[in-house]
Short mmCIF file of C-alpha atoms in Angstrom, two decimals:
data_model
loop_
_atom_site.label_atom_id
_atom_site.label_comp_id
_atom_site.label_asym_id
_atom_site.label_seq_id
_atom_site.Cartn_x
_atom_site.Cartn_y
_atom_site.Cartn_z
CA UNK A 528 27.94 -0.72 63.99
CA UNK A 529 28.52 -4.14 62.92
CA UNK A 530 24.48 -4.45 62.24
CA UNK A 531 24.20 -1.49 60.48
CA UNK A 532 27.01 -2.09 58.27
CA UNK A 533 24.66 -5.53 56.99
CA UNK A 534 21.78 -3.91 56.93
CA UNK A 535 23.34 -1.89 54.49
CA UNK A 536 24.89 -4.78 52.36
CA UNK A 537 21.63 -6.54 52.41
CA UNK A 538 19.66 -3.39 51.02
CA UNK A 539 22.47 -3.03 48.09
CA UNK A 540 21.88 -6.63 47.22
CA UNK A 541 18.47 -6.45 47.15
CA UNK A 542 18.72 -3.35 44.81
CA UNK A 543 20.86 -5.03 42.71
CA UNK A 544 18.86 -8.07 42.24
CA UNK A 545 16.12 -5.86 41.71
CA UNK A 546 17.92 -3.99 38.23
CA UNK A 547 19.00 -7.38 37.28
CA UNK A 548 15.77 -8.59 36.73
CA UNK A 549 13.95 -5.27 35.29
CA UNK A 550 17.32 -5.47 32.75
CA UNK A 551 16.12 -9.17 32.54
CA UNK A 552 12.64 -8.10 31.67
CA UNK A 553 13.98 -5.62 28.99
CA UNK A 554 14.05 -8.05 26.48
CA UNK A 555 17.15 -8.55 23.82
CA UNK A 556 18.49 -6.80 21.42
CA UNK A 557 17.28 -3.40 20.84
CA UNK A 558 15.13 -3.07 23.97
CA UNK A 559 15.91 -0.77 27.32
CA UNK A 560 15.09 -1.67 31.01
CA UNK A 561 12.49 1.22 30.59
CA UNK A 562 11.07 -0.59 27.17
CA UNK A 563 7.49 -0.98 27.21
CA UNK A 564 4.78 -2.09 24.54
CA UNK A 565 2.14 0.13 25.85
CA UNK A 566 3.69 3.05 27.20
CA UNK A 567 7.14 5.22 26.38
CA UNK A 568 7.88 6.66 23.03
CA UNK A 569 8.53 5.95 19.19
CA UNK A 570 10.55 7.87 16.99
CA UNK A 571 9.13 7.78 13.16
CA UNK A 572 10.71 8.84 10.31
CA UNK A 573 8.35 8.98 7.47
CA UNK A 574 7.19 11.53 4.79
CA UNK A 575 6.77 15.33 5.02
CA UNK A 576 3.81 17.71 3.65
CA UNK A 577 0.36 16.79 3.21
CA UNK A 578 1.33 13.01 3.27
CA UNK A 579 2.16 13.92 7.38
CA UNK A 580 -0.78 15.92 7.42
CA UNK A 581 -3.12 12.91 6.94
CA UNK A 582 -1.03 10.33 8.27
CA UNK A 583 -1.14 12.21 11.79
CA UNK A 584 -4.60 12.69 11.95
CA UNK A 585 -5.80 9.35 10.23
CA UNK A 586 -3.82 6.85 12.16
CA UNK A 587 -0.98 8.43 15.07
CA UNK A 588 -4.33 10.85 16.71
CA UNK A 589 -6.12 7.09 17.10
CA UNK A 590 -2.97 5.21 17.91
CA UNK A 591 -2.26 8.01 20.47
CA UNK A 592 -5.92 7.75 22.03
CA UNK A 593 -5.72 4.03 22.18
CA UNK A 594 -2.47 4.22 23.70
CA UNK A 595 -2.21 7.32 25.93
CA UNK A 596 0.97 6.68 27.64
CA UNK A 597 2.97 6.23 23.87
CA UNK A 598 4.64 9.42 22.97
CA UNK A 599 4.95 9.61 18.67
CA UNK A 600 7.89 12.14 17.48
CA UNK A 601 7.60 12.03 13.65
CA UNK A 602 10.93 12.99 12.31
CA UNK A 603 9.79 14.10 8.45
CA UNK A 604 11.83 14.10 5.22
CA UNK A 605 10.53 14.48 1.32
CA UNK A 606 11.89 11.68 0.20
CA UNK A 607 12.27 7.73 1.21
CA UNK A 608 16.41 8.11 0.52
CA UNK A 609 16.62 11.26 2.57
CA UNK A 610 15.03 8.88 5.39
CA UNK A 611 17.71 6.09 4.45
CA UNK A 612 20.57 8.94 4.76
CA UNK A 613 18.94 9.80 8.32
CA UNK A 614 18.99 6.06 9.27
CA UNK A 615 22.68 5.34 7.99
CA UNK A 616 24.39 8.16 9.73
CA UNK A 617 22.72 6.30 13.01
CA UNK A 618 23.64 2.77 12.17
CA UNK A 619 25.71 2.84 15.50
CA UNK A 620 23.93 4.42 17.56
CA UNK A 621 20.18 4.52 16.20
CA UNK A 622 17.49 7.69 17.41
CA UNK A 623 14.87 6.20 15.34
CA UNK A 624 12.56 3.56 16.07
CA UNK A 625 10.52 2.83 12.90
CA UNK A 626 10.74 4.40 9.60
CA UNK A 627 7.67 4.07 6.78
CA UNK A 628 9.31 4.40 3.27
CA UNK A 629 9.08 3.24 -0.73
CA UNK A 630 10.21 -0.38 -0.89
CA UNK A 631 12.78 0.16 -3.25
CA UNK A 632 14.33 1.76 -0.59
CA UNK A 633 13.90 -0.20 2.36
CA UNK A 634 15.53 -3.22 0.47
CA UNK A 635 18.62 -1.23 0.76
CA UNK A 636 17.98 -1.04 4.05
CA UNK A 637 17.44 -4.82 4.92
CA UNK A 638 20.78 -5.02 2.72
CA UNK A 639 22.87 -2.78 4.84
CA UNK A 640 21.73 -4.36 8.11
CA UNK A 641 19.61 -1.13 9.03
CA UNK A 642 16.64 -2.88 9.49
CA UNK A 643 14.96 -6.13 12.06
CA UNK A 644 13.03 -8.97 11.09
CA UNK A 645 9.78 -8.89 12.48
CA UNK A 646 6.77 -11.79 12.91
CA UNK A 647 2.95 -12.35 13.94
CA UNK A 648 4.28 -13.00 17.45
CA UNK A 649 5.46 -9.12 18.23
CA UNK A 650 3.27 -7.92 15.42
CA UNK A 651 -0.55 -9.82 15.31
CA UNK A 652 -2.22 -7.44 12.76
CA UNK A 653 1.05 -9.22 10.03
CA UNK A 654 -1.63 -11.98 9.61
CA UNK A 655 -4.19 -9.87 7.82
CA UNK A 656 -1.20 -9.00 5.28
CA UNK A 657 -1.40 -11.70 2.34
CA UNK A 658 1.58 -13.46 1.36
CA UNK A 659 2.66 -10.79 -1.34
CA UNK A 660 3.02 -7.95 -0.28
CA UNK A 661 5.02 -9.46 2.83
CA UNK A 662 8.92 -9.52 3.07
CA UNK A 663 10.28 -13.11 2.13
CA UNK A 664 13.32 -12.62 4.45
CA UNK A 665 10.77 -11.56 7.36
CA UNK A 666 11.41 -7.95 6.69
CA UNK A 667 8.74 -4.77 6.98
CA UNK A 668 5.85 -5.34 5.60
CA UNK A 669 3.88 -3.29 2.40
CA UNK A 670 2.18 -0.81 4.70
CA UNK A 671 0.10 0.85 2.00
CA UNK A 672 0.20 1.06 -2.15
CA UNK A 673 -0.30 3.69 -4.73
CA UNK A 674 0.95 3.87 -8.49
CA UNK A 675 2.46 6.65 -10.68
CA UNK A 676 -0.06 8.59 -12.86
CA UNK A 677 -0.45 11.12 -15.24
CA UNK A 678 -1.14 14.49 -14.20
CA UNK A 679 -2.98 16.79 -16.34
CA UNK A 680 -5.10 20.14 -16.52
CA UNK A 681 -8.74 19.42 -16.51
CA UNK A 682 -9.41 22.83 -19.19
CA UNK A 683 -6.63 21.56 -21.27
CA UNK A 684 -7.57 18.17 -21.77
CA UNK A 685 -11.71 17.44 -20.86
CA UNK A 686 -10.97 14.04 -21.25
CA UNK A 687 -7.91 11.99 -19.73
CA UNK A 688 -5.06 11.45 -21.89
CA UNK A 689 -4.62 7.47 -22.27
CA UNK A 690 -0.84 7.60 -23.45
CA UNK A 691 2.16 8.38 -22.02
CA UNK A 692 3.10 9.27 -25.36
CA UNK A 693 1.16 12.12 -25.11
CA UNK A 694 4.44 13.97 -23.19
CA UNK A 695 5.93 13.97 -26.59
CA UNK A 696 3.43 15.70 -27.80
CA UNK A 697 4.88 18.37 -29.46
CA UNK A 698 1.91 20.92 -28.56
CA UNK A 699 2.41 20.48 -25.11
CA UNK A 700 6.53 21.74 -25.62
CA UNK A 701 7.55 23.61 -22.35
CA UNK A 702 4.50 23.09 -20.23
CA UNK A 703 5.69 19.67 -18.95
CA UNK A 704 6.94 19.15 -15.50
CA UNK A 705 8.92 15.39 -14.82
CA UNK A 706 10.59 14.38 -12.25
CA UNK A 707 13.77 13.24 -12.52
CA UNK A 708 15.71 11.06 -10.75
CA UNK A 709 16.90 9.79 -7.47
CA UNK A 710 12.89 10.43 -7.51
CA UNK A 711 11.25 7.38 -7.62
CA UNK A 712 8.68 9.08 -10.12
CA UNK A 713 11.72 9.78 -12.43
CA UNK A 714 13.00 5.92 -11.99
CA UNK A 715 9.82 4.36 -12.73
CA UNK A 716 8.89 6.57 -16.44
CA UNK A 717 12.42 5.12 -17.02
CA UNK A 718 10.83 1.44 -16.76
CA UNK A 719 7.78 2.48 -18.34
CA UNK A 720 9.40 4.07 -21.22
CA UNK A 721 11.79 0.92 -21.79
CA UNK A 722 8.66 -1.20 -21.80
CA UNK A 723 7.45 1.25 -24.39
CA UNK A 724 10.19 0.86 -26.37
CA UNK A 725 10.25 -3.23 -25.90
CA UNK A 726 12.98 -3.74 -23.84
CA UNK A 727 14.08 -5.16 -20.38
CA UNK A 728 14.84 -2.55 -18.66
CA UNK A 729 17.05 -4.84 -16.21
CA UNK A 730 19.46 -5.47 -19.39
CA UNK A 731 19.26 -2.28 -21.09
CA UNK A 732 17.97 1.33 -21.04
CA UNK A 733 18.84 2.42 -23.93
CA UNK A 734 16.02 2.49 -25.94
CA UNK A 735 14.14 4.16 -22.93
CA UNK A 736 17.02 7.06 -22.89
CA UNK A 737 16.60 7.73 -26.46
CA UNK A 738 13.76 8.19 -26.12
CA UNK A 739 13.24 10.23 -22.79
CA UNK A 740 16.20 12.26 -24.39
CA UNK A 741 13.53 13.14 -27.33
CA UNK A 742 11.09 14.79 -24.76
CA UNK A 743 13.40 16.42 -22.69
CA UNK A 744 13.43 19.41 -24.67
CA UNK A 745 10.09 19.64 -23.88
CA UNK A 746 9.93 19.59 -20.45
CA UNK A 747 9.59 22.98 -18.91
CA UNK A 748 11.40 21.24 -15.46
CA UNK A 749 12.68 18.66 -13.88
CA UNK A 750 12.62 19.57 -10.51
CA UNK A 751 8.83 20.87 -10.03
CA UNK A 752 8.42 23.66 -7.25
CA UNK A 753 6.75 24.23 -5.45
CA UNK A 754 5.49 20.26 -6.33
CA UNK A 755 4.20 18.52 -8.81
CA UNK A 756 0.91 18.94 -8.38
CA UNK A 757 0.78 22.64 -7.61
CA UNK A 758 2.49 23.08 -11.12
CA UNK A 759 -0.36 21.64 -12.99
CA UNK A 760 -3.34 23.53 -10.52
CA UNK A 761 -1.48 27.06 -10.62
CA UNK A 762 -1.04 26.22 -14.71
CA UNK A 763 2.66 26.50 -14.86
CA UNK A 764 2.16 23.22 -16.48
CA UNK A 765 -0.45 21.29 -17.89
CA UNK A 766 0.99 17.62 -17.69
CA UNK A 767 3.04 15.94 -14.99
CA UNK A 768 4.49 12.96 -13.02
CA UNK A 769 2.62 12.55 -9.64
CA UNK A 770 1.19 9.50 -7.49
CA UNK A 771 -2.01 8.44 -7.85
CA UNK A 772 -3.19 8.94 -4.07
CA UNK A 773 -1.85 12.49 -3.46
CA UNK A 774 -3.26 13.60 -7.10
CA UNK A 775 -6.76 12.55 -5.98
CA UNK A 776 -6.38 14.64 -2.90
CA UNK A 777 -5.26 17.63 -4.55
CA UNK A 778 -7.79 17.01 -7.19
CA UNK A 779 -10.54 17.48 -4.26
CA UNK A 780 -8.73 20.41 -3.18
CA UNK A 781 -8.45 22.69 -6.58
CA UNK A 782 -12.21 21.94 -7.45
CA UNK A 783 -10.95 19.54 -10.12
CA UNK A 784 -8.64 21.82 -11.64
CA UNK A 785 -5.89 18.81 -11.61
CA UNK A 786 -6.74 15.08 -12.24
CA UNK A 787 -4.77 12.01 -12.49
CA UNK A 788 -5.06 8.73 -14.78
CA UNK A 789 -2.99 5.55 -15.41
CA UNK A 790 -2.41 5.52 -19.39
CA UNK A 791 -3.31 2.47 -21.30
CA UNK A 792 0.85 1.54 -21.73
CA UNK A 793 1.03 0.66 -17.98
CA UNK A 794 2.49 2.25 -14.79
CA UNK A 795 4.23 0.99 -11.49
CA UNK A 796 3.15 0.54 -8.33
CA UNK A 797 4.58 2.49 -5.32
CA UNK A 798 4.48 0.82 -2.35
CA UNK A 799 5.45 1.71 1.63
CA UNK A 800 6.69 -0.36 3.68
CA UNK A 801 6.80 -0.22 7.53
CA UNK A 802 9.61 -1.26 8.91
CA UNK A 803 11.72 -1.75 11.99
CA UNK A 804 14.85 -0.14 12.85
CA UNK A 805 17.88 -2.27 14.01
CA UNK A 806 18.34 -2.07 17.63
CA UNK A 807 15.62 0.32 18.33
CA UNK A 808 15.50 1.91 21.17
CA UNK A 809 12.30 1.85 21.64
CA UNK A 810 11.52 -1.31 20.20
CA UNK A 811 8.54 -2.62 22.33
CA UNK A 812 6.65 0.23 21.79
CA UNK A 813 7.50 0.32 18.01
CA UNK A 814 5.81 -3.10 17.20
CA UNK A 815 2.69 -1.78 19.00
CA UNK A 816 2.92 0.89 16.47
CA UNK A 817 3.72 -1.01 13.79
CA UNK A 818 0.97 -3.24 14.62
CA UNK A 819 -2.04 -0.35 14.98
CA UNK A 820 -0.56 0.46 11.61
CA UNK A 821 -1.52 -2.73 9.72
CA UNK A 822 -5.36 -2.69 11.77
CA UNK A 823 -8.57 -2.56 9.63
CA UNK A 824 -8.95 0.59 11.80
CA UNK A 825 -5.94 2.36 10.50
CA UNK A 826 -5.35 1.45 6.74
CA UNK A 827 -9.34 2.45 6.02
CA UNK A 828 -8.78 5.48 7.91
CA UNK A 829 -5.56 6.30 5.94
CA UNK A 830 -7.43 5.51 2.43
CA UNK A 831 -10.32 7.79 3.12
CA UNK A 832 -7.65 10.27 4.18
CA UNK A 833 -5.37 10.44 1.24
CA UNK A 834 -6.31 7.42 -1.02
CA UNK A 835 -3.62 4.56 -0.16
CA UNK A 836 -4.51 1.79 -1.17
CA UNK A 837 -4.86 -0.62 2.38
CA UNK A 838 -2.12 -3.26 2.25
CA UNK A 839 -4.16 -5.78 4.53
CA UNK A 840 -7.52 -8.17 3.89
CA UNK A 841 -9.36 -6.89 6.23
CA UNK A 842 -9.44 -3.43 5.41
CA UNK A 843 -13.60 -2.66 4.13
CA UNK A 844 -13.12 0.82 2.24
CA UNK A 845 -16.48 3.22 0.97
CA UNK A 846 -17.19 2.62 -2.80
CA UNK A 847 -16.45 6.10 -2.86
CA UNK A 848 -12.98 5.51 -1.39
CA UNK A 849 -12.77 1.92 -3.30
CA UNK A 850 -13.00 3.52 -6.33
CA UNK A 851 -10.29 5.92 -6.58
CA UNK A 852 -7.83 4.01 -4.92
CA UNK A 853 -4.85 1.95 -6.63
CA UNK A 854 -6.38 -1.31 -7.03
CA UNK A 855 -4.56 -4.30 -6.34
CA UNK A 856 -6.49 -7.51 -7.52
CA UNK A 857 -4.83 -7.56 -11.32
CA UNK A 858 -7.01 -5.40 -12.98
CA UNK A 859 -4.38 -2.58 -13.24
CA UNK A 860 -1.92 -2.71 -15.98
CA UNK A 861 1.24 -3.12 -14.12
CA UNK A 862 5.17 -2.73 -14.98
CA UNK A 863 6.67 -5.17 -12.96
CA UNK A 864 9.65 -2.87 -11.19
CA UNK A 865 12.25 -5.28 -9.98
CA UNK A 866 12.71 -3.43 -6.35
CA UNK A 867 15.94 -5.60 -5.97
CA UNK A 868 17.55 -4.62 -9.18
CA UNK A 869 16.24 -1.32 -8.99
CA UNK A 870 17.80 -0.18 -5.40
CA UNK A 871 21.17 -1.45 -7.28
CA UNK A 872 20.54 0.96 -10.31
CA UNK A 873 19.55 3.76 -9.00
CA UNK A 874 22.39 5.60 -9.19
CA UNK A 875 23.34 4.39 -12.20
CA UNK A 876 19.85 5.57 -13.80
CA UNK A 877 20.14 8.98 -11.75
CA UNK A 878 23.47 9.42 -13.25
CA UNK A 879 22.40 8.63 -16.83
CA UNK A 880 20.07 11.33 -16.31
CA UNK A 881 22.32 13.66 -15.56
CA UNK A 882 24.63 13.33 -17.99
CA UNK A 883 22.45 12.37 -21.10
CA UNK A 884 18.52 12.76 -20.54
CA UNK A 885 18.78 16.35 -18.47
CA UNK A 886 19.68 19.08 -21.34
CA UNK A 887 19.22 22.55 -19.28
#
């Protein structure tokens, strides 16, 4: 009896020093005994629709071929601070593993602690991402860029409008469509406007709300449904706020019926970032996401897909592709948009809108 009764002590010791060093193994903060970098799961949170659509077939299909044993659930929302509204109701206890949103947003994020630095040790493919578009606290990186544009009915206008000013236009009363605010389409006419007008828009927006409260009567809505683009294609409008990459795709898809230009006054980038949530539970696996994300492989996939603009150096896209992307080597006129100061007013501008710029 006495035998047995060691035998048995032995085998729970050795069972116990076993979990002690798989818990060893499962890394620090954010990482589970069962944590792996090539096999598990990763919860995404990233954008709905048609921006999904392509996503899942240009880069999680591959990622998922490369790495079989990697389970993706894609949690979708519309809009980068309906993901930040997901990812603060699980500050203590997070579901999600890695969330792909605008910038603007995602600095809130690092602000409120929801996010992890991350580095070319856990993530390799960082090193192909130049200096600037790169956190400078260590942060998620730009994933992917894209700028606002101009939407407008090809049979109304044969050739592109080159002003903005050209939503003030009178003529074109009631077949508008803008998008107001928390949007970040809404935010950033606000910055174009004020440089319009010749302001700082970090001081003052004034100008910019006189002025946007000029063409409001004008705008037929400021809440486009079923989108933005639809609007324009179905003619419910002939002029619009959209993104660059998405009105390029749905250009393709209504036979040209909707295109898409950057006026002569400027317009602002919109950038994604990829980041990584705090004390993921899935974190291993996550950087081998994040880090298929940011290949040559995936961001030239993604552009031929729905136009992005790649967000790394090594990234060789089609002339075809190269050509209706965003560019990003200077040659676009560009409204700096102050992502710092601009995740601080955003509430302030959405409220503005409401109460002054919004008349119906």
């Amino acid at each position: 009896m006495r035998a047995t009764i060691k035998g048995k002590i032995a085998a729970v010791a050795v069972s116990t020093a076993a979990i002690l060093a798989l818990a060893a193994c499962g890394g620090g903060s954010g990482s589970s005994a069962a944590d792996s970098p090539t096999s598990g799961e990763v919860n995404l949170i990233a954008y709905s629709g048609v921006w999904q659509d392509q996503y899942t077939a240009a880069v999680i299909e591959p990622f998922k071929a490369k790495y079989p044993n990697i389970k993706i659930n894609y949690a979708s929302k519309r809009s980068s601070a309906e993901m930040l509204s997901a990812l603060q109701g699980q500050k203590n206890n997070p579901a999600t593993d890695v969330a792909i949103m605008d910038n603007s947003v995602s600095t809130t994020g690092n602000k409120q602690g929801l996010f992890e630095k991350i580095d070319t040790t856990s993530v390799p493919n960082l090193t192909n991402v130049p200096e600037k578009f790169r956190d400078k606290d260590g942060y998620g990186p730009v994933a992917m860029l894209d700028a606002v544009g101009l939407l407008y009915d090809t049979a109304t206008f044969p050739k592109a409008p080159e002003s903005w000013e050209v939503l003030w236009d009178p003529a074109y009363a009631g077949k508008i469509n803008v998008n107001a605010p928390p949007s970040l389409l809404g935010l950033s006419l606000t910055a174009i406007t004020s440089k319009m007008e010749g302001e700082d828009y970090t001081k003052s927006v004034d100008k910019a709300v006189a002025r946007l409260k000029e063409m409001a009567p004008g705008v037929q809505t400021f809440a486009p449904n079923p989108d933005e683009y639809q609007n324009v294609i179905t003619g419910q409008t002939v002029l619009g706020l959209g993104q660059n990459a998405r009105g390029q795709f749905y250009s393709d898809q209504s036979n040209k019926k909707m295109g898409v230009t950057f006026p002569n006054e400027g317009t602002v980038f919109q950038i994604n970032t990829i980041n990584l949530v705090k004390d993921a539970p899935h974190s291993a696996a996550a950087k081998t996401f994040m880090d298929y994300a940011l290949s040559a492989e995936a961001q030239t996939a993604f552009a031929k897909a729905l136009f992005y603009a790649p967000s790394v150096t090594n990234a060789e896209l089609p002339a075809d592709v190269k050509n209706r992307v965003v560019p990003t080597d200077g040659s676009l006129n560009i409204v700096p948009l102050d992502v710092e100061f601009l995740s601080s007013a955003r509430d302030k501008w959405t409220d503005i809108w409401k109460r002054q710029i919004i008349t119906k």
